[in-house]
């Protein structure tokens, strides 16, 4: 007999969270991009527009990653972790690149964080797999 993990929230709550969480994260991300882009100067329309577009793209890609990983077989732990880590790494790299820094520190920061996210997610998915 297979044991299933108990869930705290009902299925309708999970369904709503699948849409609300990417939107909230996208709004926070877009604001952060706009703040990084202005470099401490005055707020301009271009910075706000860049933040809004960044938020929309973040939301769309986040929802796409969630939908793709939900349709994959459950035993493909490495692929699940790789997709989500690649998204996290790309998001972090773009966010850091908006500071105007050179590309080397961006890459040297993003790659270890992406690798750590991959290892963390792979461990999580692998240890919680159905036996």
PDB file of C-alpha atoms in Angstrom:
ATOM      1  CA  UNK A   1       0.000   0.000   0.000  1.00  0.00           C
ATOM      2  CA  UNK A   2       1.425   3.338  -1.017  1.00  0.00           C
ATOM      3  CA  UNK A   3       1.709   6.021   1.613  1.00  0.00           C
ATOM      4  CA  UNK A   4       0.939   9.571   0.616  1.00  0.00           C
ATOM      5  CA  UNK A   5       2.141  12.609   2.447  1.00  0.00           C
ATOM      6  CA  UNK A   6      -0.593  14.532   4.217  1.00  0.00           C
ATOM      7  CA  UNK A   7      -1.398  17.929   2.775  1.00  0.00           C
ATOM      8  CA  UNK A   8      -2.185  20.935   4.891  1.00  0.00           C
ATOM      9  CA  UNK A   9      -4.103  22.808   2.214  1.00  0.00           C
ATOM     10  CA  UNK A  10      -6.962  21.642   0.034  1.00  0.00           C
ATOM     11  CA  UNK A  11      -6.736  21.191  -3.743  1.00  0.00           C
ATOM     12  CA  UNK A  12      -8.524  24.509  -4.516  1.00  0.00           C
ATOM     13  CA  UNK A  13      -5.983  26.312  -2.331  1.00  0.00           C
ATOM     14  CA  UNK A  14      -3.122  24.681  -4.237  1.00  0.00           C
ATOM     15  CA  UNK A  15      -4.756  25.627  -7.535  1.00  0.00           C
ATOM     16  CA  UNK A  16      -4.998  29.286  -6.494  1.00  0.00           C
ATOM     17  CA  UNK A  17      -1.433  29.268  -5.142  1.00  0.00           C
ATOM     18  CA  UNK A  18      -0.120  28.021  -8.498  1.00  0.00           C
ATOM     19  CA  UNK A  19      -1.278  31.326 -10.019  1.00  0.00           C
ATOM     20  CA  UNK A  20      -0.887  33.738  -7.106  1.00  0.00           C
ATOM     21  CA  UNK A  21       2.675  32.810  -6.124  1.00  0.00           C
ATOM     22  CA  UNK A  22       4.245  33.523  -9.549  1.00  0.00           C
ATOM     23  CA  UNK A  23       2.353  36.825  -9.735  1.00  0.00           C
ATOM     24  CA  UNK A  24       3.523  37.975  -6.303  1.00  0.00           C
ATOM     25  CA  UNK A  25       7.092  36.818  -6.965  1.00  0.00           C
ATOM     26  CA  UNK A  26       6.999  38.539 -10.371  1.00  0.00           C
ATOM     27  CA  UNK A  27       5.905  41.841  -8.831  1.00  0.00           C
ATOM     28  CA  UNK A  28       8.675  41.690  -6.245  1.00  0.00           C
ATOM     29  CA  UNK A  29      11.195  40.719  -8.943  1.00  0.00           C
ATOM     30  CA  UNK A  30      10.093  43.516 -11.294  1.00  0.00           C
ATOM     31  CA  UNK A  31      10.402  46.077  -8.524  1.00  0.00           C
ATOM     32  CA  UNK A  32      13.850  44.775  -7.651  1.00  0.00           C
ATOM     33  CA  UNK A  33      14.953  45.001 -11.292  1.00  0.00           C
ATOM     34  CA  UNK A  34      13.707  48.596 -11.505  1.00  0.00           C
ATOM     35  CA  UNK A  35      15.559  49.546  -8.317  1.00  0.00           C
ATOM     36  CA  UNK A  36      18.796  47.915  -9.514  1.00  0.00           C
ATOM     37  CA  UNK A  37      18.493  49.602 -12.892  1.00  0.00           C
ATOM     38  CA  UNK A  38      18.171  53.149 -11.545  1.00  0.00           C
ATOM     39  CA  UNK A  39      21.515  52.905  -9.643  1.00  0.00           C
ATOM     40  CA  UNK A  40      20.311  55.101  -6.769  1.00  0.00           C
ATOM     41  CA  UNK A  41      19.223  57.912  -9.062  1.00  0.00           C
ATOM     42  CA  UNK A  42      15.775  59.349  -9.572  1.00  0.00           C
ATOM     43  CA  UNK A  43      12.897  57.113 -10.591  1.00  0.00           C
ATOM     44  CA  UNK A  44      12.275  57.353 -14.323  1.00  0.00           C
ATOM     45  CA  UNK A  45       9.544  56.011 -16.573  1.00  0.00           C
ATOM     46  CA  UNK A  46      12.050  53.860 -18.413  1.00  0.00           C
ATOM     47  CA  UNK A  47      13.094  52.153 -15.177  1.00  0.00           C
ATOM     48  CA  UNK A  48       9.460  51.521 -14.251  1.00  0.00           C
ATOM     49  CA  UNK A  49       8.675  50.167 -17.724  1.00  0.00           C
ATOM     50  CA  UNK A  50      11.718  47.881 -17.566  1.00  0.00           C
ATOM     51  CA  UNK A  51      10.554  46.643 -14.159  1.00  0.00           C
ATOM     52  CA  UNK A  52       7.031  45.957 -15.431  1.00  0.00           C
ATOM     53  CA  UNK A  53       8.305  44.051 -18.478  1.00  0.00           C
ATOM     54  CA  UNK A  54      10.728  42.101 -16.291  1.00  0.00           C
ATOM     55  CA  UNK A  55       7.882  41.218 -13.926  1.00  0.00           C
ATOM     56  CA  UNK A  56       5.682  40.015 -16.793  1.00  0.00           C
ATOM     57  CA  UNK A  57       8.445  37.887 -18.307  1.00  0.00           C
ATOM     58  CA  UNK A  58       9.343  36.468 -14.883  1.00  0.00           C
ATOM     59  CA  UNK A  59       5.699  35.535 -14.250  1.00  0.00           C
ATOM     60  CA  UNK A  60       5.287  33.928 -17.662  1.00  0.00           C
ATOM     61  CA  UNK A  61       8.482  31.888 -17.450  1.00  0.00           C
ATOM     62  CA  UNK A  62       7.782  30.884 -13.846  1.00  0.00           C
ATOM     63  CA  UNK A  63       4.304  29.629 -14.784  1.00  0.00           C
ATOM     64  CA  UNK A  64       5.751  27.818 -17.809  1.00  0.00           C
ATOM     65  CA  UNK A  65       8.393  26.074 -15.678  1.00  0.00           C
ATOM     66  CA  UNK A  66       5.733  25.000 -13.195  1.00  0.00           C
ATOM     67  CA  UNK A  67       3.470  23.662 -15.966  1.00  0.00           C
ATOM     68  CA  UNK A  68       6.310  21.816 -17.707  1.00  0.00           C
ATOM     69  CA  UNK A  69       7.584  20.212 -14.506  1.00  0.00           C
ATOM     70  CA  UNK A  70       4.057  19.154 -13.537  1.00  0.00           C
ATOM     71  CA  UNK A  71       3.744  17.235 -16.814  1.00  0.00           C
ATOM     72  CA  UNK A  72       7.079  15.404 -16.486  1.00  0.00           C
ATOM     73  CA  UNK A  73       7.334  11.923 -15.060  1.00  0.00           C
ATOM     74  CA  UNK A  74       7.883  11.971 -11.316  1.00  0.00           C
ATOM     75  CA  UNK A  75      11.022   9.821 -11.492  1.00  0.00           C
ATOM     76  CA  UNK A  76      12.971  12.407 -13.518  1.00  0.00           C
ATOM     77  CA  UNK A  77      14.363  14.128 -10.433  1.00  0.00           C
ATOM     78  CA  UNK A  78      17.425  15.548 -12.158  1.00  0.00           C
ATOM     79  CA  UNK A  79      15.377  17.125 -14.947  1.00  0.00           C
ATOM     80  CA  UNK A  80      12.910  18.680 -12.499  1.00  0.00           C
ATOM     81  CA  UNK A  81      15.779  20.113 -10.471  1.00  0.00           C
ATOM     82  CA  UNK A  82      17.662  21.255 -13.578  1.00  0.00           C
ATOM     83  CA  UNK A  83      14.700  23.177 -15.027  1.00  0.00           C
ATOM     84  CA  UNK A  84      13.980  24.970 -11.780  1.00  0.00           C
ATOM     85  CA  UNK A  85      17.642  25.685 -11.057  1.00  0.00           C
ATOM     86  CA  UNK A  86      18.166  27.051 -14.574  1.00  0.00           C
ATOM     87  CA  UNK A  87      15.214  29.386 -14.079  1.00  0.00           C
ATOM     88  CA  UNK A  88      16.540  30.531 -10.702  1.00  0.00           C
ATOM     89  CA  UNK A  89      20.037  31.042 -12.117  1.00  0.00           C
ATOM     90  CA  UNK A  90      18.811  32.990 -15.130  1.00  0.00           C
ATOM     91  CA  UNK A  91      16.601  35.175 -12.938  1.00  0.00           C
ATOM     92  CA  UNK A  92      19.459  35.881 -10.538  1.00  0.00           C
ATOM     93  CA  UNK A  93      21.898  36.555 -13.361  1.00  0.00           C
ATOM     94  CA  UNK A  94      19.558  39.026 -15.042  1.00  0.00           C
ATOM     95  CA  UNK A  95      18.823  40.733 -11.733  1.00  0.00           C
ATOM     96  CA  UNK A  96      22.513  41.085 -10.936  1.00  0.00           C
ATOM     97  CA  UNK A  97      23.341  42.265 -14.465  1.00  0.00           C
ATOM     98  CA  UNK A  98      21.007  45.247 -13.998  1.00  0.00           C
ATOM     99  CA  UNK A  99      23.435  46.714 -11.456  1.00  0.00           C
ATOM    100  CA  UNK A 100      25.787  47.587 -14.321  1.00  0.00           C
ATOM    101  CA  UNK A 101      28.581  45.408 -12.987  1.00  0.00           C
ATOM    102  CA  UNK A 102      31.026  43.568 -15.241  1.00  0.00           C
ATOM    103  CA  UNK A 103      29.897  40.175 -16.582  1.00  0.00           C
ATOM    104  CA  UNK A 104      32.557  38.177 -14.695  1.00  0.00           C
ATOM    105  CA  UNK A 105      31.194  38.794 -11.165  1.00  0.00           C
ATOM    106  CA  UNK A 106      27.690  38.130 -12.464  1.00  0.00           C
ATOM    107  CA  UNK A 107      28.721  34.723 -13.805  1.00  0.00           C
ATOM    108  CA  UNK A 108      30.936  33.910 -10.821  1.00  0.00           C
ATOM    109  CA  UNK A 109      28.013  34.578  -8.492  1.00  0.00           C
ATOM    110  CA  UNK A 110      25.255  33.000 -10.557  1.00  0.00           C
ATOM    111  CA  UNK A 111      26.899  29.661 -11.373  1.00  0.00           C
ATOM    112  CA  UNK A 112      27.551  28.547  -7.764  1.00  0.00           C
ATOM    113  CA  UNK A 113      24.073  29.672  -6.692  1.00  0.00           C
ATOM    114  CA  UNK A 114      22.521  27.762  -9.599  1.00  0.00           C
ATOM    115  CA  UNK A 115      24.544  24.662  -8.733  1.00  0.00           C
ATOM    116  CA  UNK A 116      23.498  24.931  -5.078  1.00  0.00           C
ATOM    117  CA  UNK A 117      19.832  25.300  -6.044  1.00  0.00           C
ATOM    118  CA  UNK A 118      20.144  22.258  -8.320  1.00  0.00           C
ATOM    119  CA  UNK A 119      21.703  20.147  -5.560  1.00  0.00           C
ATOM    120  CA  UNK A 120      19.128  21.265  -3.017  1.00  0.00           C
ATOM    121  CA  UNK A 121      16.186  20.556  -5.326  1.00  0.00           C
ATOM    122  CA  UNK A 122      17.619  17.245  -6.522  1.00  0.00           C
ATOM    123  CA  UNK A 123      18.047  16.134  -2.917  1.00  0.00           C
ATOM    124  CA  UNK A 124      14.504  17.241  -2.077  1.00  0.00           C
ATOM    125  CA  UNK A 125      12.939  15.488  -5.064  1.00  0.00           C
ATOM    126  CA  UNK A 126      15.044  12.347  -4.635  1.00  0.00           C
ATOM    127  CA  UNK A 127      14.326  11.904  -0.925  1.00  0.00           C
ATOM    128  CA  UNK A 128      10.598  12.479  -1.317  1.00  0.00           C
ATOM    129  CA  UNK A 129      10.118  10.157  -4.285  1.00  0.00           C
ATOM    130  CA  UNK A 130       7.483   7.459  -4.162  1.00  0.00           C
ATOM    131  CA  UNK A 131       9.049   4.156  -3.170  1.00  0.00           C
TER     132      UNK A 131
END
